[in-house]
PDB file of C-alpha atoms and ligand atoms in Angstrom:
ATOM      1  CA  UNK A1010     116.819  52.421 114.620  1.00 67.00           C
ATOM      2  CA  UNK A1011     115.925  53.225 111.191  1.00 80.00           C
ATOM      3  CA  UNK A1012     115.094  49.973 109.292  1.00 88.00           C
ATOM      4  CA  UNK A1013     115.873  50.633 105.774  1.00 92.00           C
ATOM      5  CA  UNK A1014     116.845  48.314 102.494  1.00 95.00           C
ATOM      6  CA  UNK A1015     120.385  48.838 103.226  1.00 94.00           C
ATOM      7  CA  UNK A1016     119.831  47.879 107.100  1.00 94.00           C
ATOM      8  CA  UNK A1017     118.718  44.372 106.036  1.00 96.00           C
ATOM      9  CA  UNK A1018     120.725  44.113 103.025  1.00 96.00           C
ATOM     10  CA  UNK A1019     123.771  44.060 105.185  1.00 95.00           C
ATOM     11  CA  UNK A1020     122.642  40.689 106.791  1.00 96.00           C
ATOM     12  CA  UNK A1021     121.791  39.111 103.426  1.00 97.00           C
ATOM     13  CA  UNK A1022     125.156  40.217 101.846  1.00 96.00           C
ATOM     14  CA  UNK A1023     127.157  38.271 104.578  1.00 97.00           C
ATOM     15  CA  UNK A1024     125.019  35.025 104.519  1.00 97.00           C
ATOM     16  CA  UNK A1025     125.212  35.118 100.732  1.00 96.00           C
ATOM     17  CA  UNK A1026     128.739  35.260 100.329  1.00 96.00           C
ATOM     18  CA  UNK A1027     128.733  32.241 102.557  1.00 95.00           C
ATOM     19  CA  UNK A1028     126.425  30.214 100.425  1.00 95.00           C
ATOM     20  CA  UNK A1029     127.708  28.132  97.071  1.00 90.00           C
ATOM     21  CA  UNK A1030     124.020  27.425  96.089  1.00 93.00           C
ATOM     22  CA  UNK A1031     120.705  29.467  95.541  1.00 94.00           C
ATOM     23  CA  UNK A1032     118.229  29.113  98.556  1.00 97.00           C
ATOM     24  CA  UNK A1033     114.532  28.672  97.011  1.00 97.00           C
ATOM     25  CA  UNK A1034     112.828  27.901 100.246  1.00 98.00           C
ATOM     26  CA  UNK A1035     112.930  29.446 103.657  1.00 98.00           C
ATOM     27  CA  UNK A1036     111.877  27.684 106.665  1.00 97.00           C
ATOM     28  CA  UNK A1037     111.545  28.695 110.161  1.00 96.00           C
ATOM     29  CA  UNK A1038     111.114  25.844 112.665  1.00 92.00           C
ATOM     30  CA  UNK A1039     109.316  25.956 115.939  1.00 87.00           C
ATOM     31  CA  UNK A1040     110.126  24.754 119.616  1.00 77.00           C
ATOM     32  CA  UNK A1041     111.160  21.539 119.462  1.00 70.00           C
ATOM     33  CA  UNK A1042     110.848  21.026 115.703  1.00 80.00           C
ATOM     34  CA  UNK A1043     114.983  21.814 115.519  1.00 78.00           C
ATOM     35  CA  UNK A1044     115.538  18.081 114.744  1.00 82.00           C
ATOM     36  CA  UNK A1045     114.173  18.662 111.173  1.00 89.00           C
ATOM     37  CA  UNK A1046     117.638  20.636 110.081  1.00 89.00           C
ATOM     38  CA  UNK A1047     119.207  17.213 110.622  1.00 90.00           C
ATOM     39  CA  UNK A1048     118.082  16.375 107.086  1.00 92.00           C
ATOM     40  CA  UNK A1049     119.888  19.212 105.608  1.00 94.00           C
ATOM     41  CA  UNK A1050     122.399  17.926 103.283  1.00 93.00           C
ATOM     42  CA  UNK A1051     125.906  19.545 103.068  1.00 93.00           C
ATOM     43  CA  UNK A1052     124.437  22.201 105.522  1.00 94.00           C
ATOM     44  CA  UNK A1053     126.482  25.842 106.169  1.00 95.00           C
ATOM     45  CA  UNK A1054     125.846  26.526 109.755  1.00 95.00           C
ATOM     46  CA  UNK A1055     125.913  30.297 110.702  1.00 95.00           C
ATOM     47  CA  UNK A1056     125.053  31.151 113.941  1.00 94.00           C
ATOM     48  CA  UNK A1057     122.950  34.271 114.023  1.00 94.00           C
ATOM     49  CA  UNK A1058     125.402  36.342 116.751  1.00 92.00           C
ATOM     50  CA  UNK A1059     127.920  36.397 113.427  1.00 94.00           C
ATOM     51  CA  UNK A1060     125.116  37.962 110.808  1.00 95.00           C
ATOM     52  CA  UNK A1061     125.234  41.903 111.123  1.00 94.00           C
ATOM     53  CA  UNK A1062     122.044  43.379 112.202  1.00 92.00           C
ATOM     54  CA  UNK A1063     120.350  39.754 112.685  1.00 92.00           C
ATOM     55  CA  UNK A1064     118.598  39.031 115.881  1.00 91.00           C
ATOM     56  CA  UNK A1065     119.642  36.845 118.835  1.00 84.00           C
ATOM     57  CA  UNK A1066     117.602  33.910 119.787  1.00 79.00           C
ATOM     58  CA  UNK A1067     117.041  34.201 123.793  1.00 80.00           C
ATOM     59  CA  UNK A1068     114.936  31.184 124.364  1.00 72.00           C
ATOM     60  CA  UNK A1069     116.343  27.564 125.404  1.00 69.00           C
ATOM     61  CA  UNK A1070     114.712  25.677 122.996  1.00 64.00           C
ATOM     62  CA  UNK A1071     115.584  27.579 120.013  1.00 63.00           C
ATOM     63  CA  UNK A1072     119.313  27.051 118.834  1.00 71.00           C
ATOM     64  CA  UNK A1073     120.131  30.517 117.220  1.00 89.00           C
ATOM     65  CA  UNK A1074     121.376  28.974 113.986  1.00 91.00           C
ATOM     66  CA  UNK A1075     120.710  29.431 110.531  1.00 95.00           C
ATOM     67  CA  UNK A1076     121.306  26.129 108.782  1.00 95.00           C
ATOM     68  CA  UNK A1077     121.619  26.381 104.874  1.00 96.00           C
ATOM     69  CA  UNK A1078     122.051  23.546 102.405  1.00 96.00           C
ATOM     70  CA  UNK A1079     120.024  21.399 100.180  1.00 95.00           C
ATOM     71  CA  UNK A1080     116.921  18.726 101.104  1.00 94.00           C
ATOM     72  CA  UNK A1081     116.401  16.344  97.861  1.00 88.00           C
ATOM     73  CA  UNK A1082     118.165  18.614  95.764  1.00 88.00           C
ATOM     74  CA  UNK A1083     116.139  21.822  96.743  1.00 94.00           C
ATOM     75  CA  UNK A1084     118.132  24.626  98.288  1.00 96.00           C
ATOM     76  CA  UNK A1085     116.433  25.632 101.678  1.00 97.00           C
ATOM     77  CA  UNK A1086     117.558  28.154 104.151  1.00 97.00           C
ATOM     78  CA  UNK A1087     116.556  27.088 107.749  1.00 96.00           C
ATOM     79  CA  UNK A1088     116.155  28.849 110.979  1.00 94.00           C
ATOM     80  CA  UNK A1089     116.812  26.852 114.145  1.00 90.00           C
ATOM     81  CA  UNK A1090     115.278  29.236 116.507  1.00 86.00           C
ATOM     82  CA  UNK A1091     112.970  32.012 115.750  1.00 89.00           C
ATOM     83  CA  UNK A1092     112.400  35.534 117.303  1.00 92.00           C
ATOM     84  CA  UNK A1093     108.869  36.665 119.304  1.00 93.00           C
ATOM     85  CA  UNK A1094     107.744  39.737 120.512  1.00 93.00           C
ATOM     86  CA  UNK A1095     107.781  38.201 124.425  1.00 93.00           C
ATOM     87  CA  UNK A1096     111.871  38.442 123.691  1.00 92.00           C
ATOM     88  CA  UNK A1097     111.797  42.347 123.859  1.00 92.00           C
ATOM     89  CA  UNK A1098     111.767  42.732 119.897  1.00 92.00           C
ATOM     90  CA  UNK A1099     109.521  45.150 118.472  1.00 89.00           C
ATOM     91  CA  UNK A1100     107.363  44.253 115.550  1.00 90.00           C
ATOM     92  CA  UNK A1101     109.122  45.890 112.977  1.00 89.00           C
ATOM     93  CA  UNK A1102     112.346  44.123 114.101  1.00 91.00           C
ATOM     94  CA  UNK A1103     110.768  40.903 113.438  1.00 94.00           C
ATOM     95  CA  UNK A1104     110.549  41.425 109.928  1.00 96.00           C
ATOM     96  CA  UNK A1105     114.088  40.475 110.068  1.00 96.00           C
ATOM     97  CA  UNK A1106     114.092  36.419 109.175  1.00 97.00           C
ATOM     98  CA  UNK A1107     111.651  36.783 106.177  1.00 98.00           C
ATOM     99  CA  UNK A1108     113.418  39.595 104.639  1.00 98.00           C
ATOM    100  CA  UNK A1109     116.656  37.840 104.986  1.00 97.00           C
ATOM    101  CA  UNK A1110     114.887  34.784 102.927  1.00 98.00           C
ATOM    102  CA  UNK A1111     113.750  37.542 100.400  1.00 98.00           C
ATOM    103  CA  UNK A1112     117.080  39.006  99.687  1.00 98.00           C
ATOM    104  CA  UNK A1113     118.591  35.563  99.306  1.00 97.00           C
ATOM    105  CA  UNK A1114     116.195  34.790  96.759  1.00 97.00           C
ATOM    106  CA  UNK A1115     113.791  32.494  98.057  1.00 98.00           C
ATOM    107  CA  UNK A1116     110.565  31.979  96.346  1.00 97.00           C
ATOM    108  CA  UNK A1117     108.549  30.277  99.128  1.00 98.00           C
ATOM    109  CA  UNK A1118     108.716  30.403 102.974  1.00 98.00           C
ATOM    110  CA  UNK A1119     107.409  27.710 105.578  1.00 97.00           C
ATOM    111  CA  UNK A1120     106.455  28.465 109.506  1.00 97.00           C
ATOM    112  CA  UNK A1121     106.228  26.077 111.678  1.00 96.00           C
ATOM    113  CA  UNK A1122     105.145  26.638 115.368  1.00 95.00           C
ATOM    114  CA  UNK A1123     104.134  24.903 118.544  1.00 93.00           C
ATOM    115  CA  UNK A1124     100.552  26.023 119.623  1.00 96.00           C
ATOM    116  CA  UNK A1125      97.542  25.367 121.930  1.00 96.00           C
ATOM    117  CA  UNK A1126      94.788  23.620 121.038  1.00 98.00           C
ATOM    118  CA  UNK A1127      91.421  25.883 121.382  1.00 98.00           C
ATOM    119  CA  UNK A1128      89.444  23.872 118.963  1.00 98.00           C
ATOM    120  CA  UNK A1129      87.799  21.077 120.892  1.00 97.00           C
ATOM    121  CA  UNK A1130      88.346  18.282 118.002  1.00 98.00           C
ATOM    122  CA  UNK A1131      92.103  18.935 117.847  1.00 98.00           C
ATOM    123  CA  UNK A1132      94.415  16.689 120.280  1.00 96.00           C
ATOM    124  CA  UNK A1133      97.810  17.093 121.168  1.00 95.00           C
ATOM    125  CA  UNK A1134     100.511  15.563 118.698  1.00 94.00           C
ATOM    126  CA  UNK A1135      97.459  16.828 115.532  1.00 96.00           C
ATOM    127  CA  UNK A1136      98.962  19.231 112.861  1.00 97.00           C
ATOM    128  CA  UNK A1137      96.953  22.293 111.998  1.00 98.00           C
ATOM    129  CA  UNK A1138      97.781  23.728 108.145  1.00 98.00           C
ATOM    130  CA  UNK A1139      97.101  27.294 109.261  1.00 98.00           C
ATOM    131  CA  UNK A1140      94.608  28.980 106.579  1.00 98.00           C
ATOM    132  CA  UNK A1141      94.290  32.420 108.076  1.00 98.00           C
ATOM    133  CA  UNK A1142      95.301  33.866 111.454  1.00 98.00           C
ATOM    134  CA  UNK A1143      94.024  36.634 113.782  1.00 97.00           C
ATOM    135  CA  UNK A1144      96.277  38.955 115.502  1.00 96.00           C
ATOM    136  CA  UNK A1145      94.600  41.697 117.623  1.00 92.00           C
ATOM    137  CA  UNK A1146      97.255  42.780 119.944  1.00 80.00           C
ATOM    138  CA  UNK A1147     100.039  45.095 119.198  1.00 72.00           C
ATOM    139  CA  UNK A1148     100.664  46.631 115.810  1.00 83.00           C
ATOM    140  CA  UNK A1149     102.017  45.297 112.381  1.00 92.00           C
ATOM    141  CA  UNK A1150     105.282  44.385 111.828  1.00 94.00           C
ATOM    142  CA  UNK A1151     105.178  46.969 108.642  1.00 94.00           C
ATOM    143  CA  UNK A1152     104.641  50.189 110.986  1.00 92.00           C
ATOM    144  CA  UNK A1153     106.737  52.902 110.423  1.00 91.00           C
ATOM    145  CA  UNK A1154     108.072  54.127 107.055  1.00 93.00           C
ATOM    146  CA  UNK A1155     107.500  51.972 104.216  1.00 96.00           C
ATOM    147  CA  UNK A1156     110.183  49.959 102.661  1.00 97.00           C
ATOM    148  CA  UNK A1157     109.216  50.123  98.851  1.00 97.00           C
ATOM    149  CA  UNK A1158     111.702  47.778  97.467  1.00 97.00           C
ATOM    150  CA  UNK A1159     110.051  45.009  99.799  1.00 98.00           C
ATOM    151  CA  UNK A1160     106.369  45.860  99.049  1.00 97.00           C
ATOM    152  CA  UNK A1161     103.805  48.679  98.852  1.00 97.00           C
ATOM    153  CA  UNK A1162     102.402  50.908 102.077  1.00 97.00           C
ATOM    154  CA  UNK A1163      98.860  48.882 102.108  1.00 97.00           C
ATOM    155  CA  UNK A1164      98.869  45.255 100.960  1.00 97.00           C
ATOM    156  CA  UNK A1165      96.117  42.508 100.773  1.00 96.00           C
ATOM    157  CA  UNK A1166      96.498  39.560 103.078  1.00 97.00           C
ATOM    158  CA  UNK A1167      93.574  37.643 102.214  1.00 96.00           C
ATOM    159  CA  UNK A1168      95.947  34.705 100.678  1.00 96.00           C
ATOM    160  CA  UNK A1169      98.530  35.223 103.057  1.00 97.00           C
ATOM    161  CA  UNK A1170      98.732  31.337 103.444  1.00 98.00           C
ATOM    162  CA  UNK A1171      99.262  30.469  99.908  1.00 98.00           C
ATOM    163  CA  UNK A1172      95.888  28.580  98.880  1.00 98.00           C
ATOM    164  CA  UNK A1173      98.224  26.702  96.369  1.00 98.00           C
ATOM    165  CA  UNK A1174     100.654  25.441  98.739  1.00 98.00           C
ATOM    166  CA  UNK A1175      97.938  24.611 101.333  1.00 98.00           C
ATOM    167  CA  UNK A1176      96.551  21.906  98.677  1.00 98.00           C
ATOM    168  CA  UNK A1177     100.138  20.699  98.710  1.00 98.00           C
ATOM    169  CA  UNK A1178     100.134  20.042 102.437  1.00 98.00           C
ATOM    170  CA  UNK A1179      96.718  18.413 102.404  1.00 97.00           C
ATOM    171  CA  UNK A1180      97.847  16.142  99.708  1.00 96.00           C
ATOM    172  CA  UNK A1181     101.068  14.638 101.122  1.00 96.00           C
ATOM    173  CA  UNK A1182      99.167  14.532 104.362  1.00 95.00           C
ATOM    174  CA  UNK A1183      98.279  10.829 103.978  1.00 93.00           C
ATOM    175  CA  UNK A1184     100.340   7.945 105.106  1.00 92.00           C
ATOM    176  CA  UNK A1185     102.201  10.731 107.260  1.00 93.00           C
ATOM    177  CA  UNK A1186     100.833   8.810 110.586  1.00 92.00           C
ATOM    178  CA  UNK A1187      99.689  12.349 111.515  1.00 96.00           C
ATOM    179  CA  UNK A1188      96.230  13.675 112.238  1.00 97.00           C
ATOM    180  CA  UNK A1189      96.065  16.658 109.898  1.00 98.00           C
ATOM    181  CA  UNK A1190      93.311  20.301 110.127  1.00 98.00           C
ATOM    182  CA  UNK A1191      92.852  23.258 108.672  1.00 98.00           C
ATOM    183  CA  UNK A1192      92.170  26.475 110.700  1.00 98.00           C
ATOM    184  CA  UNK A1193      92.942  29.581 112.201  1.00 98.00           C
ATOM    185  CA  UNK A1194      96.106  30.584 114.101  1.00 98.00           C
ATOM    186  CA  UNK A1195      95.581  33.224 116.945  1.00 98.00           C
ATOM    187  CA  UNK A1196      98.383  35.135 118.007  1.00 98.00           C
ATOM    188  CA  UNK A1197      98.932  36.150 121.869  1.00 97.00           C
ATOM    189  CA  UNK A1198     101.654  37.757 122.726  1.00 94.00           C
ATOM    190  CA  UNK A1199     102.796  35.952 125.885  1.00 92.00           C
ATOM    191  CA  UNK A1200     105.243  34.980 127.585  1.00 95.00           C
ATOM    192  CA  UNK A1201     102.401  33.637 129.987  1.00 96.00           C
ATOM    193  CA  UNK A1202      99.923  31.308 128.661  1.00 96.00           C
ATOM    194  CA  UNK A1203      96.409  32.273 128.482  1.00 97.00           C
ATOM    195  CA  UNK A1204      93.622  32.550 131.000  1.00 97.00           C
ATOM    196  CA  UNK A1205      90.721  30.020 130.342  1.00 97.00           C
ATOM    197  CA  UNK A1206      88.456  33.275 129.805  1.00 98.00           C
ATOM    198  CA  UNK A1207      91.060  34.095 127.080  1.00 98.00           C
ATOM    199  CA  UNK A1208      90.774  30.927 125.745  1.00 98.00           C
ATOM    200  CA  UNK A1209      86.837  31.108 125.541  1.00 98.00           C
ATOM    201  CA  UNK A1210      86.995  34.654 123.935  1.00 98.00           C
ATOM    202  CA  UNK A1211      89.579  32.964 121.103  1.00 98.00           C
ATOM    203  CA  UNK A1212      86.810  30.101 120.206  1.00 98.00           C
ATOM    204  CA  UNK A1213      84.201  32.691 120.081  1.00 98.00           C
ATOM    205  CA  UNK A1214      86.714  34.661 117.697  1.00 97.00           C
ATOM    206  CA  UNK A1215      87.155  31.868 115.363  1.00 98.00           C
ATOM    207  CA  UNK A1216      90.702  30.794 116.696  1.00 98.00           C
ATOM    208  CA  UNK A1217      91.445  27.171 116.253  1.00 98.00           C
ATOM    209  CA  UNK A1218      95.077  27.490 117.688  1.00 98.00           C
ATOM    210  CA  UNK A1219      97.032  29.526 120.055  1.00 98.00           C
ATOM    211  CA  UNK A1220     100.421  30.678 119.798  1.00 97.00           C
ATOM    212  CA  UNK A1221     103.231  33.312 120.323  1.00 96.00           C
ATOM    213  CA  UNK A1222     104.912  33.389 116.946  1.00 96.00           C
ATOM    214  CA  UNK A1223     104.558  33.178 113.224  1.00 97.00           C
ATOM    215  CA  UNK A1224     102.234  36.265 112.770  1.00 97.00           C
ATOM    216  CA  UNK A1225     104.705  38.793 112.040  1.00 97.00           C
ATOM    217  CA  UNK A1226     106.508  36.305 109.709  1.00 97.00           C
ATOM    218  CA  UNK A1227     103.462  35.591 107.522  1.00 98.00           C
ATOM    219  CA  UNK A1228     102.311  39.311 107.097  1.00 97.00           C
ATOM    220  CA  UNK A1229     106.313  40.262 106.333  1.00 98.00           C
ATOM    221  CA  UNK A1230     105.964  37.539 103.378  1.00 98.00           C
ATOM    222  CA  UNK A1231     102.459  38.914 102.519  1.00 98.00           C
ATOM    223  CA  UNK A1232     104.379  42.118 102.371  1.00 98.00           C
ATOM    224  CA  UNK A1233     107.158  41.141  99.926  1.00 98.00           C
ATOM    225  CA  UNK A1234     104.957  38.812  97.947  1.00 97.00           C
ATOM    226  CA  UNK A1235     106.390  35.460  99.163  1.00 98.00           C
ATOM    227  CA  UNK A1236     103.596  32.585  99.001  1.00 98.00           C
ATOM    228  CA  UNK A1237     103.652  31.133 102.768  1.00 98.00           C
ATOM    229  CA  UNK A1238     102.897  27.768 104.254  1.00 98.00           C
ATOM    230  CA  UNK A1239     102.365  27.601 108.017  1.00 98.00           C
ATOM    231  CA  UNK A1240     102.005  24.395 110.200  1.00 97.00           C
ATOM    232  CA  UNK A1241     100.842  24.451 114.037  1.00 97.00           C
ATOM    233  CA  UNK A1242     102.053  21.570 115.885  1.00 95.00           C
ATOM    234  CA  UNK A1243      99.409  21.157 118.769  1.00 96.00           C
ATOM    235  CA  UNK A1244     101.346  20.366 121.754  1.00 93.00           C
ATOM    236  CA  UNK A1245      98.669  20.672 124.390  1.00 94.00           C
ATOM    237  CA  UNK A1246      95.090  21.460 124.863  1.00 96.00           C
ATOM    238  CA  UNK A1247      94.689  25.459 125.532  1.00 96.00           C
ATOM    239  CA  UNK A1248      93.958  26.796 128.897  1.00 92.00           C
ATOM    240  CA  UNK A1249      90.824  25.680 130.958  1.00 91.00           C
ATOM    241  CA  UNK A1250      89.931  22.944 128.433  1.00 92.00           C
ATOM    242  CA  UNK A1251      91.862  20.288 131.022  1.00 92.00           C
ATOM    243  CA  UNK A1252      92.177  20.360 134.449  1.00 88.00           C
ATOM    244  CA  UNK A1253      95.975  20.137 134.171  1.00 88.00           C
ATOM    245  CA  UNK A1254      98.877  23.191 134.255  1.00 88.00           C
ATOM    246  CA  UNK A1255     100.129  24.185 131.108  1.00 88.00           C
ATOM    247  CA  UNK A1256     104.102  23.545 131.008  1.00 87.00           C
ATOM    248  CA  UNK A1257     106.483  24.117 128.316  1.00 84.00           C
ATOM    249  CA  UNK A1258     107.939  20.725 129.270  1.00 84.00           C
ATOM    250  CA  UNK A1259     104.687  19.592 127.952  1.00 81.00           C
ATOM    251  CA  UNK A1260     104.746  21.787 124.610  1.00 81.00           C
ATOM    252  CA  UNK A1261     108.624  20.489 124.184  1.00 83.00           C
ATOM    253  CA  UNK A1262     107.700  16.660 125.207  1.00 83.00           C
ATOM    254  CA  UNK A1263     104.892  16.640 122.336  1.00 84.00           C
ATOM    255  CA  UNK A1264     107.087  18.698 120.125  1.00 82.00           C
ATOM    256  CA  UNK A1265     109.789  15.926 120.381  1.00 83.00           C
ATOM    257  CA  UNK A1266     107.218  13.091 120.035  1.00 85.00           C
ATOM    258  CA  UNK A1267     106.023  14.174 116.314  1.00 90.00           C
ATOM    259  CA  UNK A1268     109.246  15.825 115.452  1.00 88.00           C
ATOM    260  CA  UNK A1269     110.489  12.527 113.270  1.00 89.00           C
ATOM    261  CA  UNK A1270     107.002  12.144 111.524  1.00 92.00           C
ATOM    262  CA  UNK A1271     106.403  15.836 110.941  1.00 93.00           C
ATOM    263  CA  UNK A1272     110.197  16.229 109.492  1.00 92.00           C
ATOM    264  CA  UNK A1273     109.467  13.128 107.048  1.00 93.00           C
ATOM    265  CA  UNK A1274     106.432  14.959 106.206  1.00 95.00           C
ATOM    266  CA  UNK A1275     107.882  18.185 105.690  1.00 95.00           C
ATOM    267  CA  UNK A1276     110.295  16.950 103.350  1.00 94.00           C
ATOM    268  CA  UNK A1277     107.661  15.316 101.215  1.00 95.00           C
ATOM    269  CA  UNK A1278     106.186  18.996 101.220  1.00 96.00           C
ATOM    270  CA  UNK A1279     109.083  20.730 100.296  1.00 95.00           C
ATOM    271  CA  UNK A1280     109.712  18.392  97.207  1.00 94.00           C
ATOM    272  CA  UNK A1281     106.299  19.362  95.925  1.00 94.00           C
ATOM    273  CA  UNK A1282     106.905  23.445  96.068  1.00 93.00           C
TER     274      UNK A1282
HETATM  275  N1  LIG B2565      99.149  29.149 124.231  1.00 61.89           N
HETATM  276  C1  LIG B2565     100.186  29.890 123.524  1.00 61.89           C
HETATM  277  N2  LIG B2565     101.384  29.048 122.811  1.00 61.89           N
HETATM  278  C2  LIG B2565     101.621  28.170 123.118  1.00 61.89           C
HETATM  279  C3  LIG B2565     100.578  26.928 123.549  1.00 61.89           C
HETATM  280  C4  LIG B2565      99.637  27.642 124.334  1.00 61.89           C
HETATM  281  O1  LIG B2565      98.642  27.019 124.980  1.00 61.89           O
HETATM  282  N3  LIG B2565     101.242  25.750 123.641  1.00 61.89           N
HETATM  283  C5  LIG B2565     102.505  26.011 122.775  1.00 61.89           C
HETATM  284  N4  LIG B2565     102.364  27.543 122.316  1.00 61.89           N
END
């Protein structure tokens, strides 16, 4: 498949024609963070299957719907359900969500995920504001012919997680009832959780949290010049830290426990962006 500007524009045109407002912020909700979408006022809900050239959610905990509307008067497009490399998508396909946001006219993106805590100071239920990322596995979502309408062939990613938006995220933390950290997200392709040896290596390399998403989205946002804010909900301590099995039930359970506080917090952040 050749990915061209027209290819992505076809998805955007379909969504644009269903909206009677201008979206400002694109939001991707990670595992169990779907409840945030309940805050969207006057929602227009578009199942992913309806959108031409868009991808399909194959993970049970990801709803697979675009929820468009306003939160506190601000136009948002929320993806309830995201796409991962472990589902079989290749990296260039994973550019689709952020390119859709860009083509709809969004001016910033918020990415959220569930992640394992690698930093020993973190606890399940804590939130990590992502300040940088490491992706050593696989290739770039921008591999292949460059699409200059989105951005240049070579691009700077030093401030991919916007310092200005991170400052807002820190300022809104007080009174949220949540514990915040700032750290580096380490991408692993999954779907298996990591080995204890991999987690030791990740810690040595500078990762504070580990997960199977987000990095391709952040890179796509950097490529097309969209400021990005990323959050990891630490749902479990990563492999080998505690003597207990890792399960997606645990991930979802902790995700649900913080979902209400985190949703209220995110709403506050959104009002300031
Ligand atoms: N590893 C990878 N991805 C994850 C984890 C983990 O421990 N927890 C939630 N998503």
